CSV table of C-alpha atoms and ligand atoms in Angstrom, one decimal:
chain,number,residue,atom,x,y,z
W,690,MET,CA,59.9,1.6,8.8
W,691,THR,CA,58.9,2.0,5.6
W,692,SER,CA,56.0,4.6,4.7
W,693,VAL,CA,53.3,4.2,2.3
W,694,ASN,CA,55.3,6.6,0.4
W,695,GLU,CA,58.5,5.1,0.2
W,696,LEU,CA,56.8,1.5,-0.5
W,697,ARG,CA,55.1,3.1,-3.1
W,698,GLU,CA,58.4,4.3,-4.4
W,699,THR,CA,60.4,1.1,-3.9
W,700,PHE,CA,57.8,-0.6,-6.2
W,701,LEU,CA,57.9,1.7,-9.0
W,702,SER,CA,61.5,2.2,-9.0
W,703,TYR,CA,61.9,-1.4,-8.6
W,704,PHE,CA,60.1,-2.4,-12.0
W,705,GLU,CA,61.6,0.6,-13.7
W,706,ARG,CA,65.1,-0.9,-13.5
W,707,GLN,CA,63.1,-3.8,-14.8
W,708,GLY,CA,62.2,-2.0,-18.0
W,709,HIS,CA,58.9,-0.6,-17.2
W,710,THR,CA,57.5,2.2,-18.2
W,711,ARG,CA,56.1,4.2,-14.9
W,712,LYS,CA,52.9,5.8,-15.7
W,713,PRO,CA,50.4,7.9,-13.6
W,714,SER,CA,47.1,7.0,-12.1
W,715,ALA,CA,44.3,7.2,-14.3
W,716,PRO,CA,41.6,9.1,-13.0
W,717,LEU,CA,38.9,7.1,-10.8
W,718,VAL,CA,36.1,7.6,-13.3
W,719,PRO,CA,36.8,5.5,-16.4
W,720,ASP,CA,37.2,6.7,-19.7
W,721,ASN,CA,36.6,3.6,-21.5
W,722,ASP,CA,34.0,1.9,-19.9
W,723,PRO,CA,30.9,3.3,-19.1
W,724,THR,CA,29.5,0.1,-17.8
W,725,LEU,CA,32.0,0.1,-15.0
W,726,LEU,CA,31.0,2.5,-12.1
W,727,PHE,CA,35.0,4.1,-11.0
W,728,VAL,CA,38.4,2.2,-11.8
W,729,ASN,CA,38.8,-1.2,-9.6
W,730,ALA,CA,41.7,-1.8,-10.2
W,731,GLY,CA,45.2,-1.0,-11.7
W,732,MET,CA,44.8,-3.2,-15.4
W,733,VAL,CA,41.2,-1.3,-16.3
W,734,PRO,CA,43.2,1.9,-17.9
W,735,PHE,CA,44.7,-0.8,-20.1
W,736,LYS,CA,41.9,-2.9,-21.4
W,737,ASN,CA,41.8,-1.6,-24.9
W,738,ILE,CA,45.6,-2.3,-24.9
W,739,PHE,CA,45.2,-6.0,-24.0
W,740,THR,CA,42.3,-6.8,-26.1
W,741,GLY,CA,44.2,-5.8,-29.0
W,742,ALA,CA,41.9,-2.1,-30.2
W,743,GLU,CA,45.0,-0.1,-28.8
W,744,THR,CA,48.8,-0.5,-29.4
W,745,PRO,CA,51.0,-0.6,-26.5
W,746,PHE,CA,52.3,2.7,-25.4
W,747,ALA,CA,55.6,0.3,-23.9
W,748,PRO,CA,56.1,-3.5,-23.5
W,749,ARG,CA,55.9,-3.1,-20.0
W,750,ALA,CA,54.7,-0.8,-17.6
W,751,ALA,CA,54.2,-0.2,-13.9
W,752,THR,CA,51.5,1.9,-11.8
W,753,SER,CA,50.2,2.8,-8.3
W,754,GLN,CA,46.4,3.2,-9.5
W,755,LYS,CA,43.8,4.9,-8.0
W,756,CYS,CA,40.8,2.2,-7.0
W,757,VAL,CA,37.6,2.4,-5.5
W,758,ARG,CA,35.1,-0.6,-4.8
W,759,ALA,CA,31.9,0.7,-3.6
W,760,GLY,CA,29.8,-0.5,-5.9
W,761,GLY,CA,29.1,-2.7,-8.9
W,762,LYS,CA,30.6,-6.0,-9.4
W,763,HIS,CA,33.4,-5.8,-6.9
W,764,ASN,CA,31.8,-3.9,-3.6
W,765,ASP,CA,34.4,-4.0,-0.5
W,766,LEU,CA,31.8,-1.2,1.3
W,767,ASP,CA,30.2,-3.7,3.6
W,768,ASN,CA,33.9,-5.0,4.4
W,769,VAL,CA,34.7,-1.7,5.8
W,770,GLY,CA,34.8,-1.7,9.8
W,771,TYR,CA,34.5,-5.4,9.7
W,772,THR,CA,37.9,-6.9,7.8
W,773,ALA,CA,41.3,-5.8,8.5
W,774,ARG,CA,42.1,-5.8,5.1
W,775,HIS,CA,39.3,-4.1,2.9
W,776,HIS,CA,38.7,0.0,2.0
W,777,THR,CA,37.1,1.5,-0.1
W,778,PHE,CA,39.6,3.2,-1.9
W,779,PHE,CA,42.9,1.6,-2.1
W,780,GLU,CA,46.3,2.1,-4.2
W,781,MET,CA,46.5,-1.1,-6.7
W,782,LEU,CA,50.1,-1.4,-7.2
W,783,GLY,CA,50.8,-3.2,-10.7
W,784,ASN,CA,53.2,-4.1,-13.0
W,785,PHE,CA,51.9,-5.2,-16.6
W,786,SER,CA,53.5,-6.7,-19.5
W,787,PHE,CA,51.8,-6.1,-23.2
W,788,GLY,CA,52.9,-9.0,-25.2
W,789,ASP,CA,55.8,-8.8,-23.8
W,790,TYR,CA,57.2,-11.0,-20.4
W,791,PHE,CA,54.5,-14.1,-19.4
W,792,LYS,CA,54.4,-16.5,-16.8
W,793,ASP,CA,58.0,-17.0,-15.9
W,794,ASP,CA,59.2,-13.1,-15.4
W,795,ALA,CA,56.2,-12.5,-13.8
W,796,ILE,CA,56.6,-14.8,-10.7
W,797,ALA,CA,60.9,-14.0,-10.4
W,798,PHE,CA,59.8,-10.5,-10.1
W,799,ALA,CA,57.2,-10.9,-7.6
W,800,TRP,CA,59.3,-13.5,-5.8
W,801,GLU,CA,62.6,-11.2,-6.0
W,802,LEU,CA,61.0,-7.7,-4.9
W,803,VAL,CA,58.8,-9.6,-2.0
W,804,THR,CA,61.9,-11.4,-0.3
W,805,LYS,CA,64.9,-9.5,-1.3
W,806,GLU,CA,63.6,-5.6,-2.0
W,807,PHE,CA,61.2,-5.9,0.8
W,808,GLY,CA,62.2,-8.5,2.6
W,809,LEU,CA,60.0,-10.6,3.6
W,810,SER,CA,60.6,-14.2,4.8
W,811,LYS,CA,60.1,-17.2,3.0
W,812,ASP,CA,58.2,-18.8,5.7
W,813,ARG,CA,55.5,-16.2,5.6
W,814,LEU,CA,54.5,-16.8,2.8
W,815,LEU,CA,51.9,-19.1,0.7
W,816,VAL,CA,50.9,-19.0,-3.0
W,817,THR,CA,47.8,-20.1,-4.8
W,818,VAL,CA,47.8,-21.6,-8.5
W,819,TYR,CA,45.0,-22.1,-10.4
W,820,SER,CA,44.7,-25.2,-10.4
W,821,GLU,CA,44.8,-26.3,-13.6
W,822,ASP,CA,48.2,-23.8,-14.3
W,823,LYS,CA,50.7,-26.8,-13.7
W,824,GLU,CA,52.9,-24.5,-15.2
W,825,ALA,CA,52.7,-22.0,-12.6
W,826,ALA,CA,52.9,-24.4,-9.5
W,827,GLN,CA,56.5,-25.5,-11.6
W,828,ILE,CA,57.2,-22.0,-12.1
W,829,TRP,CA,56.6,-21.2,-8.3
W,830,LYS,CA,59.0,-24.5,-7.2
W,831,LYS,CA,61.9,-23.3,-9.4
W,832,VAL,CA,61.8,-19.7,-8.8
W,833,ALA,CA,60.9,-20.0,-4.8
W,834,GLY,CA,62.0,-23.2,-3.7
W,835,LEU,CA,58.4,-23.3,-1.7
W,836,SER,CA,57.4,-26.6,-1.0
W,837,ASP,CA,54.3,-28.0,-2.0
W,838,ASP,CA,52.4,-27.5,0.9
W,839,ARG,CA,52.5,-23.4,0.2
W,840,ILE,CA,51.9,-23.4,-3.5
W,841,ILE,CA,47.6,-23.9,-3.4
W,842,PRO,CA,45.8,-25.3,-6.1
W,843,ILE,CA,42.5,-23.2,-6.4
W,844,SER,CA,39.7,-24.6,-8.9
W,845,THR,CA,37.2,-21.6,-8.5
W,846,SER,CA,36.5,-18.6,-10.5
W,847,ASP,CA,39.0,-16.4,-7.4
W,848,ASN,CA,42.2,-18.0,-9.7
W,849,PHE,CA,40.9,-17.6,-12.8
W,850,TRP,CA,40.0,-14.1,-14.1
W,851,SER,CA,38.2,-12.8,-17.4
W,852,MET,CA,37.4,-9.7,-18.4
W,853,GLY,CA,34.3,-10.6,-19.4
W,854,ASP,CA,31.8,-12.9,-21.1
W,855,THR,CA,34.5,-12.8,-24.1
W,856,GLY,CA,38.2,-11.4,-24.5
W,857,PRO,CA,41.6,-12.2,-22.6
W,858,CYS,CA,41.3,-14.5,-19.7
W,859,GLY,CA,43.3,-16.8,-17.7
W,860,PRO,CA,44.4,-18.2,-14.7
W,861,CYS,CA,45.9,-16.1,-11.6
W,862,SER,CA,48.6,-16.9,-9.3
W,863,GLU,CA,48.0,-15.2,-5.8
W,864,ILE,CA,50.5,-14.4,-2.9
W,865,PHE,CA,49.3,-14.3,0.9
W,866,PHE,CA,51.1,-13.2,3.9
W,867,ASP,CA,50.8,-15.1,7.4
W,868,HIS,CA,50.3,-12.7,10.0
W,869,GLY,CA,50.5,-15.5,12.8
W,870,ASP,CA,48.6,-18.2,14.3
W,871,LYS,CA,47.3,-15.3,17.0
W,872,ILE,CA,45.0,-14.4,14.5
W,873,PRO,CA,42.2,-16.2,13.8
W,874,GLY,CA,41.3,-18.0,9.5
W,875,GLY,CA,42.8,-20.5,7.9
W,876,PRO,CA,45.0,-20.7,4.5
W,877,PRO,CA,43.4,-19.7,1.4
W,878,GLY,CA,41.1,-22.7,0.1
W,879,SER,CA,40.7,-23.8,3.7
W,880,PRO,CA,36.7,-23.7,5.7
W,881,ASP,CA,38.1,-20.6,7.4
W,882,GLU,CA,40.1,-18.9,4.7
W,883,ASP,CA,37.6,-15.8,5.5
W,884,GLY,CA,39.4,-15.3,8.3
W,885,ASP,CA,42.4,-12.4,8.5
W,886,ARG,CA,45.1,-14.5,9.4
W,887,PHE,CA,46.5,-15.3,5.8
W,888,ILE,CA,46.1,-12.1,3.6
W,889,GLU,CA,46.4,-11.9,0.3
W,890,ILE,CA,48.7,-9.5,-0.8
W,891,TRP,CA,49.6,-10.0,-4.2
W,892,ASN,CA,47.3,-11.2,-7.6
W,893,LEU,CA,49.1,-12.0,-10.6
W,894,VAL,CA,47.5,-12.5,-13.6
W,895,PHE,CA,48.6,-14.4,-16.6
W,896,MET,CA,46.3,-13.9,-19.6
W,897,GLN,CA,46.8,-16.3,-22.1
W,898,TYR,CA,43.2,-17.6,-23.2
W,899,GLU,CA,40.7,-15.6,-25.6
W,900,GLN,CA,37.0,-16.3,-24.8
W,901,GLU,CA,35.2,-16.5,-27.8
W,902,ALA,CA,31.1,-15.8,-27.9
W,903,ASN,CA,30.9,-19.3,-28.9
W,904,GLY,CA,32.3,-20.2,-25.7
W,905,THR,CA,35.8,-21.9,-27.3
W,906,ARG,CA,39.2,-20.8,-25.8
W,907,LYS,CA,42.1,-20.4,-27.6
W,908,ASP,CA,45.7,-19.5,-26.9
W,909,LEU,CA,46.5,-15.7,-27.1
W,910,PRO,CA,49.7,-15.3,-29.4
W,911,LYS,CA,51.4,-12.8,-27.0
W,912,PRO,CA,50.4,-13.5,-23.7
W,913,SER,CA,50.4,-10.5,-21.4
W,914,ILE,CA,50.3,-10.1,-17.6
W,915,ASP,CA,49.1,-7.9,-15.3
W,916,THR,CA,49.5,-8.0,-11.4
W,917,GLY,CA,47.8,-5.9,-8.5
W,918,MET,CA,49.7,-5.5,-5.0
W,919,GLY,CA,47.6,-4.1,-2.2
W,920,LEU,CA,49.9,-1.2,-1.3
W,921,GLU,CA,47.9,-0.8,2.4
W,922,ARG,CA,48.0,-4.5,2.9
W,923,MET,CA,51.6,-4.5,2.1
W,924,ALA,CA,52.4,-1.3,4.4
W,925,ALA,CA,50.8,-3.5,7.2
W,926,VAL,CA,52.7,-6.1,6.4
W,927,LEU,CA,56.4,-4.0,6.2
W,928,GLN,CA,55.3,-2.0,9.3
W,929,GLY,CA,54.6,-5.2,11.0
W,930,VAL,CA,51.0,-4.4,11.7
W,931,HIS,CA,47.9,-6.7,10.8
W,932,ASN,CA,45.1,-3.8,10.3
W,933,ASN,CA,45.4,-2.0,7.8
W,934,TYR,CA,44.3,0.9,9.5
W,935,GLU,CA,47.0,0.4,11.5
W,936,ILE,CA,49.7,2.0,9.4
W,937,ASP,CA,51.1,5.2,9.0
W,938,LEU,CA,49.1,7.0,6.7
W,939,PHE,CA,45.8,5.8,8.6
W,940,GLN,CA,47.4,6.4,11.7
W,941,ALA,CA,47.6,10.4,11.1
W,942,LEU,CA,43.9,10.7,9.5
W,943,ILE,CA,43.0,8.7,12.8
W,944,ASP,CA,45.3,11.2,14.7
W,945,ALA,CA,43.8,14.3,13.1
W,946,GLU,CA,40.1,13.0,13.7
W,947,GLU,CA,41.1,12.7,17.6
W,948,GLU,CA,41.7,16.3,17.2
W,949,VAL,CA,38.7,17.6,14.9
W,950,TYR,CA,36.2,15.4,16.8
W,951,ARG,CA,37.6,15.6,20.4
W,952,ALA,CA,37.4,11.9,21.2
W,953,LYS,CA,39.8,9.0,21.6
W,954,ALA,CA,40.0,6.2,19.0
W,955,THR,CA,39.6,3.4,21.2
W,956,GLY,CA,37.0,1.1,22.8
W,957,ASP,CA,33.7,1.4,20.6
W,958,GLN,CA,34.6,4.4,19.1
W,959,LEU,CA,37.6,2.4,17.5
W,960,ALA,CA,35.3,1.3,14.0
W,961,SER,CA,33.9,5.0,13.6
W,962,PHE,CA,37.8,6.6,13.6
W,963,ARG,CA,38.4,4.1,10.4
W,964,VAL,CA,35.1,3.9,8.9
W,965,ILE,CA,35.7,7.8,8.9
W,966,ALA,CA,38.8,7.7,7.5
W,967,ASP,CA,38.4,5.3,4.4
W,968,HIS,CA,35.4,7.1,3.6
W,969,LEU,CA,37.0,10.3,3.5
W,970,ARG,CA,39.4,8.9,1.4
W,971,THR,CA,37.1,8.0,-1.0
W,972,SER,CA,35.5,10.9,-0.9
W,973,ALA,CA,38.1,13.4,-1.1
W,974,PHE,CA,39.7,11.4,-4.1
W,975,LEU,CA,36.2,11.1,-5.8
W,976,ILE,CA,35.1,14.6,-5.4
W,977,ALA,CA,38.9,15.1,-7.0
W,978,ASP,CA,38.2,13.1,-10.0
W,979,GLY,CA,34.8,15.6,-10.8
W,980,VAL,CA,32.2,13.8,-9.1
W,981,THR,CA,30.0,15.1,-7.1
W,982,PRO,CA,26.9,14.1,-5.0
W,983,SER,CA,23.7,13.9,-6.1
W,984,ASN,CA,20.9,11.6,-6.3
W,985,GLU,CA,21.9,8.9,-9.4
W,986,GLY,CA,24.5,7.1,-10.6
W,987,ARG,CA,27.9,7.7,-9.3
W,988,GLY,CA,27.0,10.6,-7.7
W,989,TYR,CA,24.7,8.9,-5.1
W,990,VAL,CA,27.5,6.4,-4.4
W,991,LEU,CA,29.7,9.3,-3.3
W,992,ARG,CA,26.5,10.3,-1.2
W,993,ARG,CA,26.2,6.8,0.3
W,994,ILE,CA,29.8,6.7,1.2
W,995,MET,CA,29.9,10.6,2.8
W,996,ARG,CA,26.6,9.7,4.4
W,997,ARG,CA,27.8,6.3,5.9
W,998,ALA,CA,30.7,8.1,7.3
W,999,MET,CA,28.8,11.5,8.7
W,1000,ARG,CA,27.0,8.9,10.7
W,1001,HIS,CA,30.2,7.7,12.4
W,1002,GLY,CA,30.9,11.0,12.8
W,1003,HIS,CA,27.5,11.7,14.7
W,1004,ILE,CA,28.3,8.5,17.2
W,1005,LEU,CA,31.5,10.7,17.9
W,1006,GLY,CA,29.4,13.5,19.2
W,1007,ALA,CA,29.4,16.0,15.8
W,1008,ARG,CA,26.4,18.2,16.0
W,1009,GLU,CA,27.8,20.2,12.8
W,1010,PRO,CA,30.1,19.5,10.1
W,1011,MET,CA,33.8,18.2,10.6
W,1012,MET,CA,34.8,16.3,8.3
W,1013,HIS,CA,35.7,18.8,5.6
W,1014,LYS,CA,38.4,19.3,8.4
W,1015,LEU,CA,40.1,16.4,7.7
W,1016,VAL,CA,40.9,16.9,4.5
W,1017,GLY,CA,44.1,18.9,5.2
W,1018,ALA,CA,45.7,16.2,6.7
W,1019,LEU,CA,44.7,14.0,3.6
W,1020,THR,CA,46.5,15.9,1.7
W,1021,SER,CA,49.4,16.3,4.0
W,1022,GLU,CA,49.9,12.4,3.5
W,1023,MET,CA,48.8,12.0,0.1
W,1024,GLY,CA,49.3,15.3,-1.6
W,1025,GLU,CA,53.1,14.7,-2.9
W,1026,ALA,CA,52.0,11.4,-4.6
W,1027,TYR,CA,48.4,12.7,-6.0
W,1028,PRO,CA,48.7,16.6,-6.4
W,1029,GLU,CA,45.0,16.6,-7.9
W,1030,LEU,CA,44.3,16.5,-4.0
W,1031,GLY,CA,45.6,19.6,-3.5
W,1032,ARG,CA,44.5,21.2,-6.3
W,1033,ALA,CA,41.0,20.4,-5.4
W,1034,GLN,CA,41.3,20.7,-2.0
W,1035,PRO,CA,38.9,23.6,-2.0
W,1036,ALA,CA,36.2,22.1,-4.0
W,1037,ILE,CA,37.0,18.8,-1.6
W,1038,GLU,CA,36.3,21.1,1.6
W,1039,ALA,CA,33.2,22.5,0.2
W,1040,ALA,CA,31.4,19.8,-1.2
W,1041,LEU,CA,31.9,18.0,2.5
W,1042,GLU,CA,30.7,20.9,4.7
W,1043,GLN,CA,27.7,21.2,2.8
W,1044,GLU,CA,26.8,18.2,2.2
W,1045,GLU,CA,27.5,17.3,6.0
W,1046,ALA,CA,25.2,20.8,6.7
W,1047,ARG,CA,22.4,19.0,5.1
W,1048,PHE,CA,22.4,15.7,6.1
W,1049,GLN,CA,22.7,16.5,9.7
W,1050,ARG,CA,19.4,19.0,9.6
W,1051,THR,CA,17.4,15.2,9.3
W,1052,LEU,CA,20.4,12.9,10.5
W,1053,GLY,CA,19.0,12.8,14.3
W,1054,ARG,CA,15.6,12.6,13.8
W,1055,GLY,CA,16.0,10.0,11.4
W,1056,LEU,CA,18.1,7.8,14.5
W,1057,ALA,CA,15.6,8.8,16.9
W,1058,LEU,CA,13.1,7.0,14.3
W,1059,LEU,CA,15.0,4.1,13.7
W,1060,ASP,CA,15.5,4.1,17.4
W,1061,GLU,CA,11.9,4.2,18.1
W,1062,ALA,CA,11.2,1.0,15.6
W,1063,THR,CA,13.7,-1.0,17.3
W,1064,ASP,CA,12.8,-0.2,20.2
W,1065,GLY,CA,12.2,-3.7,22.1
W,1066,LEU,CA,13.0,-5.4,19.6
W,1067,GLY,CA,16.0,-8.1,19.7
W,1068,GLU,CA,18.5,-9.5,17.7
W,1069,GLY,CA,17.6,-10.8,14.2
W,1070,ALA,CA,14.6,-8.9,13.8
W,1071,GLU,CA,13.6,-7.1,10.5
W,1072,LEU,CA,12.8,-3.3,10.2
W,1073,SER,CA,9.7,-2.8,7.9
W,1074,GLY,CA,10.6,-1.7,4.4
W,1075,GLU,CA,7.9,1.3,5.1
W,1076,THR,CA,9.8,2.7,7.8
W,1077,ALA,CA,13.1,2.2,5.9
W,1078,PHE,CA,11.4,3.7,3.4
W,1079,ARG,CA,10.5,6.6,5.6
W,1080,LEU,CA,13.9,6.9,6.3
W,1081,TYR,CA,15.0,7.5,2.7
W,1082,ASP,CA,12.7,9.5,1.8
W,1083,THR,CA,11.8,11.7,4.6
W,1084,TYR,CA,15.3,11.8,6.5
W,1085,GLY,CA,17.8,11.2,3.9
W,1086,PHE,CA,19.1,7.7,4.7
W,1087,PRO,CA,20.2,6.0,2.2
W,1088,ILE,CA,19.0,1.8,2.5
W,1089,ASP,CA,22.4,0.7,2.8
W,1090,LEU,CA,23.5,3.5,5.5
W,1091,THR,CA,19.9,2.0,7.5
W,1092,ALA,CA,20.9,-1.5,6.8
W,1093,ASP,CA,24.2,-1.2,8.1
W,1094,ILE,CA,23.0,0.9,11.1
W,1095,LEU,CA,20.5,-2.5,11.7
W,1096,ARG,CA,23.3,-4.5,11.1
W,1097,GLY,CA,25.3,-3.2,14.1
W,1098,ARG,CA,22.2,-4.3,16.2
W,1099,GLY,CA,22.1,-7.6,14.7
W,1100,MET,CA,19.1,-6.8,13.0
W,1101,SER,CA,18.0,-6.4,9.2
W,1102,VAL,CA,16.0,-4.6,6.9
W,1103,ASP,CA,13.0,-5.7,5.0
W,1104,GLN,CA,14.6,-5.0,1.8
W,1105,ALA,CA,11.6,-6.0,-0.5
W,1106,GLY,CA,9.2,-4.0,1.7
W,1107,PHE,CA,11.4,-1.1,0.5
W,1108,ASP,CA,11.3,-2.0,-2.6
W,1109,THR,CA,7.5,-1.9,-3.1
W,1110,ALA,CA,7.4,1.3,-0.8
W,1111,MET,CA,9.6,3.1,-3.5
W,1112,ALA,CA,7.6,1.5,-6.4
W,1113,GLU,CA,3.9,2.7,-5.0
W,1114,GLN,CA,5.4,6.1,-4.4
W,1115,LYS,CA,6.7,6.6,-7.9
W,1116,LYS,CA,3.4,5.5,-9.0
W,1117,ALA,CA,1.4,7.6,-7.3
W,1118,ALA,CA,3.3,10.5,-8.0
W,1119,ARG,CA,2.5,9.3,-11.7
W,1120,GLU,CA,-0.7,9.3,-11.1
W,1121,ALA,CA,-1.0,12.4,-9.4
W,1122,TRP,CA,0.4,14.1,-12.2
W,1123,SER,CA,-1.7,12.3,-14.9
W,1124,GLY,CA,-4.5,13.9,-13.3
W,1125,SER,CA,-3.4,17.3,-13.7
W,1126,GLY,CA,-3.5,17.0,-17.7
W,1127,ASP,CA,-0.2,19.1,-17.8
W,1128,THR,CA,1.3,16.6,-20.2
W,1129,ALA,CA,4.4,18.5,-21.2
W,1130,SER,CA,5.2,19.5,-17.9
W,1131,GLN,CA,4.5,16.1,-16.6
W,1132,ALA,CA,6.8,14.3,-18.5
W,1133,VAL,CA,9.6,17.0,-17.8
W,1134,TRP,CA,9.0,16.3,-13.9
W,1135,PHE,CA,9.4,12.8,-14.4
W,1136,ARG,CA,12.5,13.0,-16.4
W,1137,VAL,CA,13.7,15.6,-12.8
W,1138,ARG,CA,12.5,13.3,-10.7
W,1139,ASP,CA,14.0,10.2,-12.3
W,1140,LYS,CA,17.0,12.0,-12.0
W,1141,ILE,CA,17.2,13.4,-8.7
W,1142,GLY,CA,15.4,10.9,-7.0
W,1143,ALA,CA,13.3,11.4,-3.4
W,1144,THR,CA,14.4,14.9,-2.2
W,1145,SER,CA,16.6,14.1,0.9
W,1146,PHE,CA,14.0,16.1,3.3
W,1147,LEU,CA,10.7,16.7,2.7
W,1148,GLY,CA,10.2,17.9,6.9
W,1149,TYR,CA,10.1,21.2,7.2
W,1150,ALA,CA,10.2,24.4,5.2
W,1151,GLY,CA,13.4,26.2,4.3
W,1152,THR,CA,14.1,23.1,2.0
W,1153,SER,CA,15.2,25.1,-1.2
W,1154,ASP,CA,18.8,23.7,-1.3
W,1155,GLU,CA,17.4,20.7,-1.3
W,1156,GLY,CA,17.7,19.1,-4.3
W,1157,VAL,CA,20.0,18.7,-6.7
W,1158,LEU,CA,19.3,20.8,-9.5
X,1217,ATP,P1,40.3,-10.0,-1.3
X,1217,ATP,O1,40.1,-11.4,-1.7
X,1217,ATP,O2,40.9,-10.0,-0.3
X,1217,ATP,O3,39.2,-9.2,-1.0
X,1217,ATP,P2,40.6,-9.1,-4.1
X,1217,ATP,O4,40.9,-10.4,-4.0
X,1217,ATP,O5,39.5,-9.1,-4.4
X,1217,ATP,O6,41.0,-9.6,-2.3
X,1217,ATP,P3,42.0,-8.2,-6.4
X,1217,ATP,O7,41.1,-8.1,-7.2
X,1217,ATP,O8,42.8,-9.6,-6.9
X,1217,ATP,O9,41.4,-8.3,-4.9
X,1217,ATP,O10,43.1,-7.1,-6.1
X,1217,ATP,C1,44.4,-6.9,-6.5
X,1217,ATP,C2,44.9,-6.8,-4.9
X,1217,ATP,O11,44.4,-5.3,-4.3
X,1217,ATP,C3,44.8,-7.7,-3.5
X,1217,ATP,O12,45.7,-9.0,-3.7
X,1217,ATP,C4,45.1,-7.0,-2.7
X,1217,ATP,O13,46.1,-6.8,-2.1
X,1217,ATP,C5,44.6,-5.9,-2.9
X,1217,ATP,N1,42.7,-5.3,-2.5
X,1217,ATP,C6,42.1,-5.6,-3.1
X,1217,ATP,N2,40.4,-5.3,-2.6
X,1217,ATP,C7,40.8,-4.3,-1.4
X,1217,ATP,C8,40.2,-3.8,-0.7
X,1217,ATP,N3,38.8,-3.5,-1.0
X,1217,ATP,N4,41.4,-2.6,0.4
X,1217,ATP,C9,42.6,-3.0,-0.1
X,1217,ATP,N5,43.1,-3.2,-0.6
X,1217,ATP,C10,42.7,-3.9,-1.7
X,1218,MG,MG1,37.8,-8.8,-3.2
X,1219,MG,MG1,40.7,-12.8,-3.4
X,1220,MG,MG1,42.8,-11.4,-5.5
């Protein structure tokens, strides 16, 4: 069996042999893009090279990049626990050509790696190309000998990548693995493509155009290559399992959870085990890269992820902090590839323990309130925005946590009502302050309040550690 750690190494050493420079993963917090919440693809650290703003350090590179997709344009948070293939944190394996080789070689490398090094059978593989990219379809036919029905033209933006409104862009070609007809889902481009039978394992981006602000596109003099393979998805394929959460790495985390929570990862509880394993990785890696839970920006994304996991811990019976006890297992699995995990382990444990202790003070009562509010309501019901706001403001339930709990019951939340309640509270607070006539401290107060948002808890005395000041 190919372990996750072996697979990462096989990928990187294969591309090293093809003349690529191996580079370590960049941190999750992007240093070259304030508009981006977290690094969400292998090419992000190389953006300035692809735009031409920076000189490449080498013509070819290969990485295993830490990625988080839990907010912004790519948000897979709501997929976790529902699909077999999505994580909020995952590793993207990538090979890059900075104006060096192009489409022919990119396709040939990918095909050789997948079929020779990994030994996958051609009968289990399908590829998509952008419908206008006849060249890519031709190359696939020549290099892989795939029949026409296994080279699927797609005309949507799924197969056309662009960095932004302007800048490098181009068609993509994706490789899919067929997990077999026991699993529901159709091939890419078909009406039921959202199923999990055909899983996208690798995306090859052919950057061959430059998008101009005036809407025209010109050919890049030196086209480039950016690819991304999901490490966990490829590991599932190589380990003969369908669900990413069944690979060795997740199995080890789930084993640790079974011990810590003294519960079994079966039946209804399985989803909770998987969500906790996913969110543990995301939380740990974000903290290792310097993010701390707070009520705004990146820190609030982290807090939301931690609290979602902690709610699942509560389902498994946790009534005191537990999640921090899993960090050791994570470090054993991933600490060699990512030494920052070991270095930050005490900080990760402390942050998790503190956050869980804090949230547990209100979690149980918030859940009781939610049960009461939905008691007697059937599927399709909507929770009032007011109750959702109370859960947020008094019990520290991020709105997406409330929505996630309701989704499990076939219910939803009145988001607009929640937004109104939030706006009203802000307005009331402003008016209360303007009545005090103390304008200097008022300005400071608003800055602080806008920064920290609502306090997570206003219920009883002893709230001194509730703020994030
Ligand atoms: P999907 O369509 O399955 O959501 P994607 O097209 O959004 O995937 P890309 O942006 O092309 O994914 O990323 C490159 C590769 O990274 C994918 O082919 C896949 O193997 C992997 N990947 C993407 N998102 C995730 C995720 N949330 N969890 C695990 N692996 C992922
Ligand atoms: Mg996606
Ligand atoms: Mg896709
Ligand atoms: Mg893709």
